[in-house]
mmCIF file of C-alpha atoms and ligand atoms in Angstrom:
data_model
loop_
_atom_site.group_PDB
_atom_site.id
_atom_site.type_symbol
_atom_site.label_atom_id
_atom_site.label_comp_id
_atom_site.label_asym_id
_atom_site.label_seq_id
_atom_site.Cartn_x
_atom_site.Cartn_y
_atom_site.Cartn_z
ATOM 1 C CA UNK A 238 0.000 0.000 0.000
ATOM 2 C CA UNK A 239 2.502 2.525 -1.153
ATOM 3 C CA UNK A 240 0.018 4.811 -2.784
ATOM 4 C CA UNK A 241 -1.488 7.840 -1.085
ATOM 5 C CA UNK A 242 -4.639 9.569 -2.235
ATOM 6 C CA UNK A 243 -4.072 12.895 -0.507
ATOM 7 C CA UNK A 244 -7.495 14.317 -1.235
ATOM 8 C CA UNK A 245 -9.232 11.250 0.142
ATOM 9 C CA UNK A 246 -6.885 11.030 3.114
ATOM 10 C CA UNK A 247 -7.547 14.629 4.120
ATOM 11 C CA UNK A 248 -11.286 13.975 3.998
ATOM 12 C CA UNK A 249 -10.998 10.723 5.951
ATOM 13 C CA UNK A 250 -8.723 11.849 8.771
ATOM 14 C CA UNK A 251 -10.278 12.834 12.074
ATOM 15 C CA UNK A 252 -8.155 15.696 13.409
ATOM 16 C CA UNK A 253 -9.101 14.984 17.006
ATOM 17 C CA UNK A 254 -7.858 11.403 16.706
ATOM 18 C CA UNK A 255 -4.629 12.587 15.110
ATOM 19 C CA UNK A 256 -4.066 15.026 17.978
ATOM 20 C CA UNK A 257 -4.665 12.246 20.488
ATOM 21 C CA UNK A 258 -2.322 9.960 18.568
ATOM 22 C CA UNK A 259 0.430 12.529 19.120
ATOM 23 C CA UNK A 260 -0.274 12.853 22.841
ATOM 24 C CA UNK A 261 -2.374 16.000 22.832
ATOM 25 C CA UNK A 262 -5.105 16.176 25.461
ATOM 26 C CA UNK A 263 -7.950 17.641 23.471
ATOM 27 C CA UNK A 264 -10.063 20.292 25.192
ATOM 28 C CA UNK A 265 -12.935 21.250 23.001
ATOM 29 C CA UNK A 266 -14.576 24.659 23.136
ATOM 30 C CA UNK A 267 -17.193 26.437 21.061
ATOM 31 C CA UNK A 268 -17.054 25.854 17.326
ATOM 32 C CA UNK A 269 -15.405 22.459 17.812
ATOM 33 C CA UNK A 270 -12.093 24.126 18.493
ATOM 34 C CA UNK A 271 -9.233 22.880 20.621
ATOM 35 C CA UNK A 272 -6.987 25.294 22.489
ATOM 36 C CA UNK A 273 -3.930 24.305 24.481
ATOM 37 C CA UNK A 274 -0.183 24.427 24.951
ATOM 38 C CA UNK A 275 1.778 24.074 21.739
ATOM 39 C CA UNK A 276 2.808 20.417 21.329
ATOM 40 C CA UNK A 277 5.219 21.007 18.449
ATOM 41 C CA UNK A 278 8.820 19.975 19.035
ATOM 42 C CA UNK A 279 9.797 22.998 16.946
ATOM 43 C CA UNK A 280 8.014 25.434 19.303
ATOM 44 C CA UNK A 281 10.357 28.156 20.516
ATOM 45 C CA UNK A 282 10.050 29.760 23.906
ATOM 46 C CA UNK A 283 8.169 28.805 27.032
ATOM 47 C CA UNK A 284 4.820 27.100 27.053
ATOM 48 C CA UNK A 285 3.021 29.272 29.588
ATOM 49 C CA UNK A 286 -0.047 30.133 27.570
ATOM 50 C CA UNK A 287 -2.340 27.958 25.486
ATOM 51 C CA UNK A 288 -1.089 29.360 22.199
ATOM 52 C CA UNK A 289 -2.005 26.394 20.048
ATOM 53 C CA UNK A 290 -5.418 26.436 18.442
ATOM 54 C CA UNK A 291 -6.924 23.763 16.190
ATOM 55 C CA UNK A 292 -10.152 23.850 14.242
ATOM 56 C CA UNK A 293 -11.196 20.226 14.424
ATOM 57 C CA UNK A 294 -13.777 20.419 11.645
ATOM 58 C CA UNK A 295 -11.480 22.210 9.263
ATOM 59 C CA UNK A 296 -8.321 20.254 9.945
ATOM 60 C CA UNK A 297 -6.455 23.551 10.348
ATOM 61 C CA UNK A 298 -4.261 24.672 13.236
ATOM 62 C CA UNK A 299 -1.895 27.422 14.274
ATOM 63 C CA UNK A 300 0.257 28.510 17.181
ATOM 64 C CA UNK A 301 0.308 32.161 18.189
ATOM 65 C CA UNK A 302 3.533 31.566 20.087
ATOM 66 C CA UNK A 303 5.814 30.097 17.441
ATOM 67 C CA UNK A 304 3.790 31.149 14.422
ATOM 68 C CA UNK A 305 3.583 27.675 12.932
ATOM 69 C CA UNK A 306 0.385 26.708 11.146
ATOM 70 C CA UNK A 307 -0.923 24.219 8.680
ATOM 71 C CA UNK A 308 -3.153 21.243 8.028
ATOM 72 C CA UNK A 309 -3.394 17.812 9.647
ATOM 73 C CA UNK A 310 -0.599 16.244 7.628
ATOM 74 C CA UNK A 311 1.705 19.161 8.306
ATOM 75 C CA UNK A 312 0.933 18.856 11.998
ATOM 76 C CA UNK A 313 1.788 15.154 11.971
ATOM 77 C CA UNK A 314 4.961 15.814 9.973
ATOM 78 C CA UNK A 315 6.172 18.339 12.567
ATOM 79 C CA UNK A 316 5.339 15.977 15.414
ATOM 80 C CA UNK A 317 7.412 13.304 13.649
ATOM 81 C CA UNK A 318 10.321 15.712 13.332
ATOM 82 C CA UNK A 319 9.883 15.844 9.562
ATOM 83 C CA UNK A 320 9.787 18.790 7.189
ATOM 84 C CA UNK A 321 6.175 19.669 6.290
ATOM 85 C CA UNK A 322 7.385 21.565 3.208
ATOM 86 C CA UNK A 323 9.024 18.452 1.821
ATOM 87 C CA UNK A 324 6.780 16.286 -0.349
ATOM 88 C CA UNK A 325 8.614 13.071 0.506
ATOM 89 C CA UNK A 326 8.257 13.800 4.224
ATOM 90 C CA UNK A 327 4.556 14.538 3.837
ATOM 91 C CA UNK A 328 4.123 11.339 1.908
ATOM 92 C CA UNK A 329 5.916 9.380 4.597
ATOM 93 C CA UNK A 330 3.651 10.730 7.316
ATOM 94 C CA UNK A 331 0.585 10.276 5.098
ATOM 95 C CA UNK A 332 1.442 6.598 4.677
ATOM 96 C CA UNK A 333 1.813 6.238 8.405
ATOM 97 C CA UNK A 334 -1.546 7.854 9.218
ATOM 98 C CA UNK A 335 -3.220 5.937 6.428
ATOM 99 C CA UNK A 336 -2.015 2.681 7.866
ATOM 100 C CA UNK A 337 -2.679 3.619 11.490
ATOM 101 C CA UNK A 338 -6.309 4.566 10.824
ATOM 102 C CA UNK A 339 -6.898 1.764 8.318
ATOM 103 C CA UNK A 340 -7.718 4.081 5.424
ATOM 104 C CA UNK A 341 -7.531 2.237 2.114
ATOM 105 C CA UNK A 342 -6.478 4.639 -0.634
ATOM 106 C CA UNK A 343 -8.724 4.702 -3.675
ATOM 107 C CA UNK A 344 -7.357 5.072 -7.194
ATOM 108 C CA UNK A 345 -7.280 8.481 -8.806
ATOM 109 C CA UNK A 346 -10.053 7.550 -11.181
ATOM 110 C CA UNK A 347 -8.074 6.784 -14.305
ATOM 111 C CA UNK A 348 -8.108 3.052 -13.981
ATOM 112 C CA UNK A 349 -10.647 2.520 -16.702
ATOM 113 C CA UNK A 350 -9.618 1.837 -20.252
ATOM 114 C CA UNK A 351 -7.225 4.070 -22.079
ATOM 115 C CA UNK A 352 -9.155 7.199 -21.267
ATOM 116 C CA UNK A 353 -8.416 9.997 -18.904
ATOM 117 C CA UNK A 354 -11.922 11.309 -18.560
ATOM 118 C CA UNK A 355 -12.287 11.603 -14.825
ATOM 119 C CA UNK A 356 -13.672 15.061 -14.067
ATOM 120 C CA UNK A 357 -11.404 17.236 -12.001
ATOM 121 C CA UNK A 358 -11.971 16.550 -8.330
ATOM 122 C CA UNK A 359 -12.952 19.489 -6.174
ATOM 123 C CA UNK A 360 -10.759 20.157 -3.201
ATOM 124 C CA UNK A 361 -12.821 20.213 -0.029
ATOM 125 C CA UNK A 362 -10.851 22.412 2.357
ATOM 126 C CA UNK A 363 -12.209 25.842 1.485
ATOM 127 C CA UNK A 364 -8.652 27.158 1.229
ATOM 128 C CA UNK A 365 -7.604 29.655 -1.441
ATOM 129 C CA UNK A 366 -6.724 27.599 -4.497
ATOM 130 C CA UNK A 367 -4.161 28.072 -7.233
ATOM 131 C CA UNK A 368 -4.722 25.946 -10.311
ATOM 132 C CA UNK A 369 -1.888 24.584 -12.456
ATOM 133 C CA UNK A 370 0.843 26.510 -10.660
ATOM 134 C CA UNK A 371 4.432 25.987 -11.885
ATOM 135 C CA UNK A 372 6.325 23.200 -10.132
ATOM 136 C CA UNK A 373 9.394 24.026 -8.079
ATOM 137 C CA UNK A 374 11.239 20.864 -9.089
ATOM 138 C CA UNK A 375 11.987 18.779 -12.149
ATOM 139 C CA UNK A 376 12.303 15.020 -12.370
ATOM 140 C CA UNK A 377 15.825 13.953 -13.239
ATOM 141 C CA UNK A 378 17.406 10.814 -14.693
ATOM 142 C CA UNK A 379 14.484 9.830 -16.887
ATOM 143 C CA UNK A 380 15.254 7.065 -19.359
ATOM 144 C CA UNK A 381 14.150 8.061 -22.882
ATOM 145 C CA UNK A 382 15.192 4.690 -24.334
ATOM 146 C CA UNK A 383 12.680 2.596 -22.421
ATOM 147 C CA UNK A 384 11.220 -0.269 -24.495
ATOM 148 C CA UNK A 385 7.677 0.945 -23.825
ATOM 149 C CA UNK A 386 8.262 4.049 -25.925
ATOM 150 C CA UNK A 387 10.462 2.558 -28.620
ATOM 151 C CA UNK A 388 8.329 -0.592 -28.795
ATOM 152 C CA UNK A 389 5.239 1.426 -29.632
ATOM 153 C CA UNK A 390 7.007 2.916 -32.597
ATOM 154 C CA UNK A 391 7.879 6.322 -31.189
ATOM 155 C CA UNK A 392 11.156 7.701 -32.490
ATOM 156 C CA UNK A 393 13.909 9.218 -30.352
ATOM 157 C CA UNK A 394 13.074 12.588 -31.909
ATOM 158 C CA UNK A 395 9.428 12.357 -30.781
ATOM 159 C CA UNK A 396 10.462 11.202 -27.312
ATOM 160 C CA UNK A 397 12.863 14.092 -26.996
ATOM 161 C CA UNK A 398 10.410 16.631 -28.332
ATOM 162 C CA UNK A 399 7.842 15.734 -25.675
ATOM 163 C CA UNK A 400 10.472 15.209 -22.973
ATOM 164 C CA UNK A 401 9.285 11.645 -22.258
ATOM 165 C CA UNK A 402 11.199 9.164 -20.170
ATOM 166 C CA UNK A 403 10.884 6.205 -17.866
ATOM 167 C CA UNK A 404 11.014 7.011 -14.159
ATOM 168 C CA UNK A 405 12.510 4.491 -11.757
ATOM 169 C CA UNK A 406 11.773 6.081 -8.407
ATOM 170 C CA UNK A 407 9.376 8.191 -6.390
ATOM 171 C CA UNK A 408 5.663 8.636 -6.982
ATOM 172 C CA UNK A 409 6.083 8.001 -10.706
ATOM 173 C CA UNK A 410 8.132 4.833 -10.270
ATOM 174 C CA UNK A 411 7.715 2.340 -13.129
ATOM 175 C CA UNK A 412 5.914 4.843 -15.306
ATOM 176 C CA UNK A 413 6.714 6.767 -18.427
ATOM 177 C CA UNK A 414 6.430 10.374 -17.331
ATOM 178 C CA UNK A 415 4.996 13.089 -19.503
ATOM 179 C CA UNK A 416 5.918 16.704 -18.678
ATOM 180 C CA UNK A 417 2.923 19.045 -18.717
ATOM 181 C CA UNK A 418 3.683 22.617 -19.742
ATOM 182 C CA UNK A 419 1.148 25.396 -19.647
ATOM 183 C CA UNK A 420 0.608 27.825 -22.522
ATOM 184 C CA UNK A 421 3.506 29.934 -21.274
ATOM 185 C CA UNK A 422 5.877 26.976 -21.148
ATOM 186 C CA UNK A 423 5.995 26.564 -17.375
ATOM 187 C CA UNK A 424 6.187 22.993 -16.123
ATOM 188 C CA UNK A 425 3.033 22.512 -14.047
ATOM 189 C CA UNK A 426 3.239 18.784 -13.417
ATOM 190 C CA UNK A 427 3.835 15.331 -14.774
ATOM 191 C CA UNK A 428 1.476 12.671 -15.947
ATOM 192 C CA UNK A 429 2.706 9.104 -15.640
ATOM 193 C CA UNK A 430 1.667 6.081 -17.642
ATOM 194 C CA UNK A 431 2.086 2.513 -16.402
ATOM 195 C CA UNK A 432 4.402 0.612 -18.740
ATOM 196 C CA UNK A 433 3.162 -2.845 -17.788
ATOM 197 C CA UNK A 434 -0.597 -3.024 -18.367
ATOM 198 C CA UNK A 435 -0.850 -6.207 -16.279
ATOM 199 C CA UNK A 436 -0.084 -4.090 -13.222
ATOM 200 C CA UNK A 437 -2.994 -1.710 -13.734
ATOM 201 C CA UNK A 438 -5.450 -1.884 -10.848
ATOM 202 C CA UNK A 439 -7.773 0.295 -8.857
ATOM 203 C CA UNK A 440 -4.874 1.601 -6.829
ATOM 204 C CA UNK A 441 -2.436 1.655 -9.745
ATOM 205 C CA UNK A 442 -4.240 3.483 -12.544
ATOM 206 C CA UNK A 443 -3.058 3.492 -16.136
ATOM 207 C CA UNK A 444 -2.460 7.227 -15.946
ATOM 208 C CA UNK A 445 -1.511 9.141 -12.852
ATOM 209 C CA UNK A 446 -2.013 12.897 -12.873
ATOM 210 C CA UNK A 447 -0.610 15.500 -10.485
ATOM 211 C CA UNK A 448 -2.474 15.465 -7.183
ATOM 212 C CA UNK A 449 -3.394 18.502 -5.158
ATOM 213 C CA UNK A 450 -1.065 19.735 -2.441
ATOM 214 C CA UNK A 451 -1.377 22.212 0.408
ATOM 215 C CA UNK A 452 1.288 24.620 1.488
ATOM 216 C CA UNK A 453 1.101 27.604 3.826
ATOM 217 C CA UNK A 454 -2.664 27.682 3.776
ATOM 218 C CA UNK A 455 -2.892 27.612 -0.009
ATOM 219 C CA UNK A 456 -4.148 24.648 -2.002
ATOM 220 C CA UNK A 457 -2.287 23.919 -5.252
ATOM 221 C CA UNK A 458 -4.454 21.973 -7.628
ATOM 222 C CA UNK A 459 -3.990 20.465 -11.059
ATOM 223 C CA UNK A 460 -6.984 20.568 -13.369
ATOM 224 C CA UNK A 461 -6.914 18.891 -16.753
ATOM 225 C CA UNK A 462 -9.919 20.907 -17.850
ATOM 226 C CA UNK A 463 -7.762 24.046 -17.857
ATOM 227 C CA UNK A 464 -4.895 22.504 -19.759
ATOM 228 C CA UNK A 465 -4.164 21.682 -23.392
ATOM 229 C CA UNK A 466 -1.435 19.148 -24.023
ATOM 230 C CA UNK A 467 1.226 20.380 -26.514
ATOM 231 C CA UNK A 468 -0.549 23.735 -26.490
ATOM 232 C CA UNK A 469 2.573 25.488 -25.287
ATOM 233 C CA UNK A 470 4.703 24.415 -28.242
ATOM 234 C CA UNK A 471 2.080 25.741 -30.625
ATOM 235 C CA UNK A 472 1.437 28.934 -28.692
ATOM 236 C CA UNK A 473 5.165 29.650 -28.879
ATOM 237 C CA UNK A 474 5.024 29.506 -32.671
ATOM 238 C CA UNK A 475 2.070 31.785 -33.155
ATOM 239 C CA UNK A 476 -1.272 31.050 -34.727
ATOM 240 C CA UNK A 477 -2.246 28.516 -37.344
ATOM 241 C CA UNK A 478 -4.638 28.043 -40.210
ATOM 242 C CA UNK A 479 -5.347 24.515 -39.090
ATOM 243 C CA UNK A 480 -4.829 22.449 -35.950
ATOM 244 C CA UNK A 481 -5.815 18.924 -34.963
ATOM 245 C CA UNK A 482 -7.441 18.067 -31.653
ATOM 246 C CA UNK A 483 -7.023 14.542 -30.247
ATOM 247 C CA UNK A 484 -7.981 12.902 -26.966
ATOM 248 C CA UNK A 485 -4.837 11.183 -25.730
ATOM 249 C CA UNK A 486 -1.139 11.795 -25.204
ATOM 250 C CA UNK A 487 -0.226 8.926 -27.529
ATOM 251 C CA UNK A 488 -2.397 10.254 -30.360
ATOM 252 C CA UNK A 489 -0.652 13.592 -29.946
ATOM 253 C CA UNK A 490 2.794 12.007 -30.191
ATOM 254 C CA UNK A 491 1.716 9.872 -33.150
ATOM 255 C CA UNK A 492 0.288 12.707 -35.229
ATOM 256 C CA UNK A 493 3.302 14.893 -34.691
ATOM 257 C CA UNK A 494 5.659 12.071 -35.570
ATOM 258 C CA UNK A 495 3.748 11.597 -38.807
ATOM 259 C CA UNK A 496 4.086 15.192 -39.858
ATOM 260 C CA UNK A 497 1.022 16.784 -38.293
ATOM 261 C CA UNK A 498 2.832 19.250 -36.078
ATOM 262 C CA UNK A 499 -0.122 21.361 -35.008
ATOM 263 C CA UNK A 500 -1.750 18.817 -32.756
ATOM 264 C CA UNK A 501 -3.086 19.304 -29.240
ATOM 265 C CA UNK A 502 -4.435 16.760 -26.751
ATOM 266 C CA UNK A 503 -7.415 17.140 -24.424
ATOM 267 C CA UNK A 504 -6.104 14.443 -22.003
ATOM 268 C CA UNK A 505 -9.669 13.303 -21.586
ATOM 269 C CA UNK A 506 -12.860 12.470 -23.361
ATOM 270 C CA UNK A 507 -14.405 15.911 -23.452
ATOM 271 C CA UNK A 508 -13.478 19.497 -24.229
ATOM 272 C CA UNK A 509 -14.016 22.064 -21.479
ATOM 273 C CA UNK A 510 -14.780 25.698 -22.208
ATOM 274 C CA UNK A 511 -11.320 26.670 -20.939
ATOM 275 C CA UNK A 512 -9.707 24.182 -23.320
ATOM 276 C CA UNK A 513 -11.857 25.575 -26.123
ATOM 277 C CA UNK A 514 -10.529 29.064 -25.337
ATOM 278 C CA UNK A 515 -6.971 27.755 -25.609
ATOM 279 C CA UNK A 516 -7.791 26.043 -28.923
ATOM 280 C CA UNK A 517 -9.413 29.153 -30.384
ATOM 281 C CA UNK A 518 -6.420 31.232 -29.369
ATOM 282 C CA UNK A 519 -4.171 28.988 -31.503
ATOM 283 C CA UNK A 520 -6.199 29.277 -34.710
ATOM 284 C CA UNK A 521 -6.511 32.360 -36.913
ATOM 285 C CA UNK A 522 -10.038 33.643 -37.582
ATOM 286 C CA UNK A 523 -11.282 31.695 -40.582
ATOM 287 C CA UNK A 524 -8.961 28.799 -39.679
ATOM 288 C CA UNK A 525 -9.954 25.177 -39.204
ATOM 289 C CA UNK A 526 -10.011 22.849 -36.219
ATOM 290 C CA UNK A 527 -9.973 19.153 -37.136
ATOM 291 C CA UNK A 528 -11.095 16.643 -34.528
ATOM 292 C CA UNK A 529 -9.589 13.152 -34.569
ATOM 293 C CA UNK A 530 -10.998 11.075 -31.738
ATOM 294 C CA UNK A 531 -11.173 7.342 -31.185
ATOM 295 C CA UNK A 532 -13.671 5.389 -33.251
ATOM 296 C CA UNK A 533 -16.094 4.551 -30.454
ATOM 297 C CA UNK A 534 -18.997 6.061 -28.508
ATOM 298 C CA UNK A 535 -16.758 7.974 -26.124
ATOM 299 C CA UNK A 536 -14.774 9.347 -29.068
ATOM 300 C CA UNK A 537 -18.009 10.518 -30.636
ATOM 301 C CA UNK A 538 -19.125 12.239 -27.422
ATOM 302 C CA UNK A 539 -15.724 13.909 -27.255
ATOM 303 C CA UNK A 540 -16.056 15.165 -30.827
ATOM 304 C CA UNK A 541 -19.489 16.568 -30.000
ATOM 305 C CA UNK A 542 -18.061 18.423 -27.001
ATOM 306 C CA UNK A 543 -15.359 20.040 -29.162
ATOM 307 C CA UNK A 544 -18.034 21.041 -31.677
ATOM 308 C CA UNK A 545 -20.221 22.538 -29.014
ATOM 309 C CA UNK A 546 -17.428 24.589 -27.476
ATOM 310 C CA UNK A 547 -15.375 25.609 -30.517
ATOM 311 C CA UNK A 548 -17.754 25.786 -33.509
ATOM 312 C CA UNK A 549 -19.287 29.148 -32.515
ATOM 313 C CA UNK A 550 -15.843 30.720 -32.984
ATOM 314 C CA UNK A 551 -13.889 28.608 -35.505
ATOM 315 C CA UNK A 552 -14.709 26.190 -38.298
ATOM 316 C CA UNK A 553 -14.656 22.636 -36.973
ATOM 317 C CA UNK A 554 -14.350 19.404 -38.931
ATOM 318 C CA UNK A 555 -14.597 15.880 -37.565
ATOM 319 C CA UNK A 556 -12.293 13.323 -39.173
ATOM 320 C CA UNK A 557 -14.347 10.336 -38.088
ATOM 321 C CA UNK A 558 -12.548 7.051 -37.599
ATOM 322 C CA UNK A 559 -13.969 3.597 -38.275
ATOM 323 C CA UNK A 560 -15.382 1.727 -35.306
ATOM 324 C CA UNK A 561 -12.686 0.321 -33.064
ATOM 325 C CA UNK A 562 -9.870 2.378 -34.604
ATOM 326 C CA UNK A 563 -7.624 4.787 -32.746
ATOM 327 C CA UNK A 564 -5.423 7.476 -34.299
ATOM 328 C CA UNK A 565 -2.323 5.460 -33.386
ATOM 329 C CA UNK A 566 -3.583 2.575 -35.579
ATOM 330 C CA UNK A 567 -3.233 4.694 -38.707
ATOM 331 C CA UNK A 568 -0.161 4.803 -40.934
ATOM 332 C CA UNK A 569 1.078 8.129 -42.272
ATOM 333 C CA UNK A 570 -0.745 7.682 -45.590
ATOM 334 C CA UNK A 571 -4.011 6.882 -43.816
ATOM 335 C CA UNK A 572 -3.635 9.933 -41.603
ATOM 336 C CA UNK A 573 -3.066 12.054 -44.673
ATOM 337 C CA UNK A 574 -6.139 10.596 -46.333
ATOM 338 C CA UNK A 575 -8.350 11.466 -43.376
ATOM 339 C CA UNK A 576 -6.721 14.730 -42.245
ATOM 340 C CA UNK A 577 -5.710 16.131 -45.626
ATOM 341 C CA UNK A 578 -2.241 17.199 -46.664
ATOM 342 C CA UNK A 579 0.183 18.147 -43.904
HETATM 343 ZN ZN1 ZN B 613 4.093 26.705 18.938
#
């Protein structure tokens, strides 16, 4: 059970029980609030006044003496002598609490099929939220020569262009990681795809997307619905007379490798209004948006959603695939036949 669903864990944890676990005698007052001496090992100064206050319903706490504050996990991390600002430390303490309270982590919703159509989860804390904020780290030592990528026919040039590589440690262990850059080019997260499909399960989904994180009272969230894959590369180059819109990462890689450079991916089976805005921004007035989705019911629903969102502002064409076909099944000549000349 090495997987943590942070959103679920935060909802499942009972702050009072966590306080008790760390030796705090809880004294409840109005508003389900606990007030007492600061229990933190990092507390400076004397403990003469009850400077530590915890809102049990909210899972938020602060100390007026030492100035520390945070959420339940950050409290536990400090009590363990760990660094609450360090993701690995938070994960370590999350695993411990998860196990102690018998919380079984659920998958992040992408365990079904090849699709990534889970709607963005809403964070429950009521904290100020920043969506798709730039990351303050980059994954290193990714292996671009992994057989998963080469075996599916992707060339070293394609792999390099998208910055893909196999990750052998951390949260993305045993996955091909896919850097996600916003329309300004900032790295906002990584998606990770399992390389061995036999190991896909409820707790080990085919695709893993960035999970939300809390720091200093701010919630940092990743939302696919506000993101267009490969959109940055296009935005950098200006505006186009024609672009292609596909559902998946792999379709994006495949089209580009076969000469269709102006391709963007929705990373899901529908087009949000924010994604439509990003698409429209990339196409000159009078230009054309071509949809190439999978040849199945979900692909058709996806195409309809692109139509609905984009057609009022740009011409939209649907390059419909035969039943059961995916863009990655098509050779270059077939792509050209259905999409027109590159
Ligand atoms: Zn304190």
